[in-house]
Structure formats: structure tokens, C-alpha cells
């Protein structure tokens, strides 16, 4: 007996339990994202008009990624309904490129994962977040869409016209320090942004113009004297001194720009910029533009907070009043490889109340349950710095059996024609709803529920032929399949199985 034959009997178009990862789950994205919520959803999501921080701990398969997709979808809808009070989403869920670049700055034994992550600080997180946010913003401005672009957050020429001269300069400075796009060369992309902003001035090129002008004048004078009199007036080295003196302002500016570029390169360890292209870009600013501006040239958070405030101010002028940073998939980077201790080293610098409670910025930390044990062991100083009591913390993303039953019913409804059957309709009368609740309670999370139900459907259909089908799952099949799955689940929990 084929599975689709069993499902078609109940008017179900496709297997609602075939996919286990929310990232690729079309049933969830098309039919459940607006109807299926964890009971703690409202506490995590909060109010988009006042972005807030939430810290969620959940085991694998508990729905953290699904919750991230729901947050993004709901904010996209909020942005469409509130074009003057939009919220900017920064998805900070792929740590690999930033960890790889950071590791390249380490030498010798410091390149070991544990020693590398011990050197990872809060400002490295802030640099990574700014890179995602700034790159996405510039993609929007230049019309280059990518996977990091904020859904439903519109930026057009009228939005750019709201920026004053100082904010336009700040955006160019942010682009110089944090734009990580590789769609075109760094300098050409920065020039395209400057053109889009309508900023053009000869002031940054005064030193270059002076150098070229003096050089042309000296060369012309030398040629004129030699042609008319056959010799120079005065010693030859006097003309050389004048020639060099004309270039001193440009050389001084170039030296300062190269030194700043070097310091940015050394301290923004998660970046992909090179010194020379960055120095060339800094040369396009006047000395006064750079002398009073904070830049990430030191290993400290002060400069990053200032840069983040500039970024937030630019967004507010464009009608974007809030920022949501979503942190997810902490256990997936290859440098961490699922190690709870390495996850702690990566995430703990971010647990800082000053960072988590910034005005207009909400950080949604969707963390593996393994990190909860480290929170319980921390010192008084940690709790005073993190102030977890103010961060909407959810110690465990738990599901009741009734909630899991509703999730399964919603998925069946999403792929059904007309009146959808209930979950209990798939089983014979010997299996009561209370027995289903008891079984679902043992499965704990949606991923285990979906795996079990998929395996159960396969086991049932394998027991019958196409000519002699059965459309009710028997108690014997249910109990035997559940027993095998629970043994495998226990082995997975102990790290001895694939899950």
C-alpha cells in the first residue's frame, strides 16, 4: 500500500510530516506560519513598535528556526502596514564567514578553536552585526537584492533624500568600514553609493590638485629655462625641493589614511577588507570628516556603539524606527561543531545588558538548550552584567502534548482538500486521544513528532497491499513503532545516535 493512497483517502494532498527542518519546510511556510505558534510566541516576538530583547533556550527540533521565520514574516507584514514605522531585520545566523576571518588573524596555537573563541569579544559580534546590516542596506539602496535584505523594508530615492549631509557622510563611512559585498569591487561599489547619495566635492582632492599643480609648474619652468637660457637659475636641488614640497600635503593625508586603514584591518577581525583599497576609499574623505568621527580602530566597544548609533540614526531618517537582530543556529558553525563549551565562548560576550537593552534595538537570541546549564553555574558578576531578569528569558522551549497535537492537526489541515481529518481519525478506535497525548508527551518536540508520524505512516502502509488497503493505523503498529523510535530518541539524547 502506498502512502499517497492512504493520504488521498482522507483528502490529504501530500505527506505533512515528510520535512523535519523549518528552513526547507514548505508546509510550514505556506500553511502554518500564520496559524501555528508556540505558547511563548508573544513573549518572544513582543511589539515591533518597541523592539525588545528575548533569550530562548530550546532543544534541537523545538522550533527555534520556525520561530525565527515567523518573526521575519510578521515583521515583513508589519512593515507593509506601517511604511513610516518600519523595522529593520538583521539575521545573524551564519557565523562561519566571520569566524573564519577572525581565525585568520590568529597565529600558531591561537588558531585552535577553543583559543580562537576565547579571544572573541563583544565588539566582534557588533562588527559582524554591522556588516550584515550595512551590506543589506547598501544592497537596497543600489538595487542589489540578496539573502540578507530585510523583507518588506522598502528604501527608495525619497528615503535617501531625507538624509542630511552629515548622515550621508556617516553612511559612506559605515560603507567604508563594514560593507562586505563581493558583487563588485569594494571601491567601485563605494563610488556607486556616493553617486546615489549625490555627494560630490573637490575638497578631498585639494592636496592631490596641489601636488599635480606644483609638479606641472616646476616641470614647465625647468623646460622653459633650459629652452631659453640653456641652464637653470640656481641649484638643481632647489627645484627638486619645490617639487617634493608640493606633494607633502598629499603624502601626509595618504599616510594618515593608510594608518587608519591598517588599524581598522587589525581591529575589525571579522571583515574582508584589505588595507590598500580601504585606504584609497578613506582618501576620498576630507581630513576634517575623519578627524572627529568614531571608527573601529581600537579593540573596544565604545567605537562600535557609536557606529551602531550612526546606523540606527540613518535608518530612523529613512522611516525605519527599530532594529531586530535574530541570533540562531549557534551550534552549526564548523569551528564549533556542536560543542556546548565552544558555543558558550562564542555567545557569552553578547550577554551584556548595555548591548541587549539599547533603545530601538531588540536582540532575539534563539539558543540551544545545552547552554542553559552554563547559565545556572555562572557567578554573581555574570548576572549583574547580563541582567537576564530583564531580557524576557525563556529557560526551555517546551511543548505540551496538547500543543503538539494541535501542531500535527494544523499541518494536516494545511495540505488537505476541504474538511481535514483530525489526527485521531487516522487511528482505529483502540487508540484513544489520551493515548496519543501520552505518546506525544514522550516525543517532546515537533521534530521528533514529525519523524515518528512519518515513520508510523510508512510502517502502516508497508503492512498492506494496494489491493487490500487499510485506512486505520492499528494499535500494534502504533505501539511497536513508538517503542523503537523512543529507544532511538534516547540514544540520540545520550549522543549515541543520529536522531
PDB file of C-alpha atoms in Angstrom, residues 9 42 47 97 108 122 132 135 140 152 206 316 333 349 355 447 472 496:
ATOM      1  CA  UNK A   9      -8.363   8.556   1.279  1.00  0.00           C
ATOM      2  CA  UNK A  42       4.076  36.616  22.146  1.00  0.00           C
ATOM      3  CA  UNK A  47       5.778  44.592  19.957  1.00  0.00           C
ATOM      4  CA  UNK A  97      32.460  33.640   7.406  1.00  0.00           C
ATOM      5  CA  UNK A 108      50.110  29.384  15.857  1.00  0.00           C
ATOM      6  CA  UNK A 122      31.519  41.670  22.162  1.00  0.00           C
ATOM      7  CA  UNK A 132      25.204  42.292   7.817  1.00  0.00           C
ATOM      8  CA  UNK A 135      25.678  45.456   3.481  1.00  0.00           C
ATOM      9  CA  UNK A 140      18.713  48.019  -1.009  1.00  0.00           C
ATOM     10  CA  UNK A 152       9.185  44.200   3.441  1.00  0.00           C
ATOM     11  CA  UNK A 206      42.765  69.593  -2.760  1.00  0.00           C
ATOM     12  CA  UNK A 316      15.325  56.452  11.519  1.00  0.00           C
ATOM     13  CA  UNK A 333      29.497  26.680  12.597  1.00  0.00           C
ATOM     14  CA  UNK A 349      30.269  38.137  25.333  1.00  0.00           C
ATOM     15  CA  UNK A 355      24.204  45.741  24.441  1.00  0.00           C
ATOM     16  CA  UNK A 447      10.761  17.430  15.042  1.00  0.00           C
ATOM     17  CA  UNK A 472      -6.783   2.957  10.062  1.00  0.00           C
ATOM     18  CA  UNK A 496      24.924   7.763  20.662  1.00  0.00           C
TER      19      UNK A 496
END
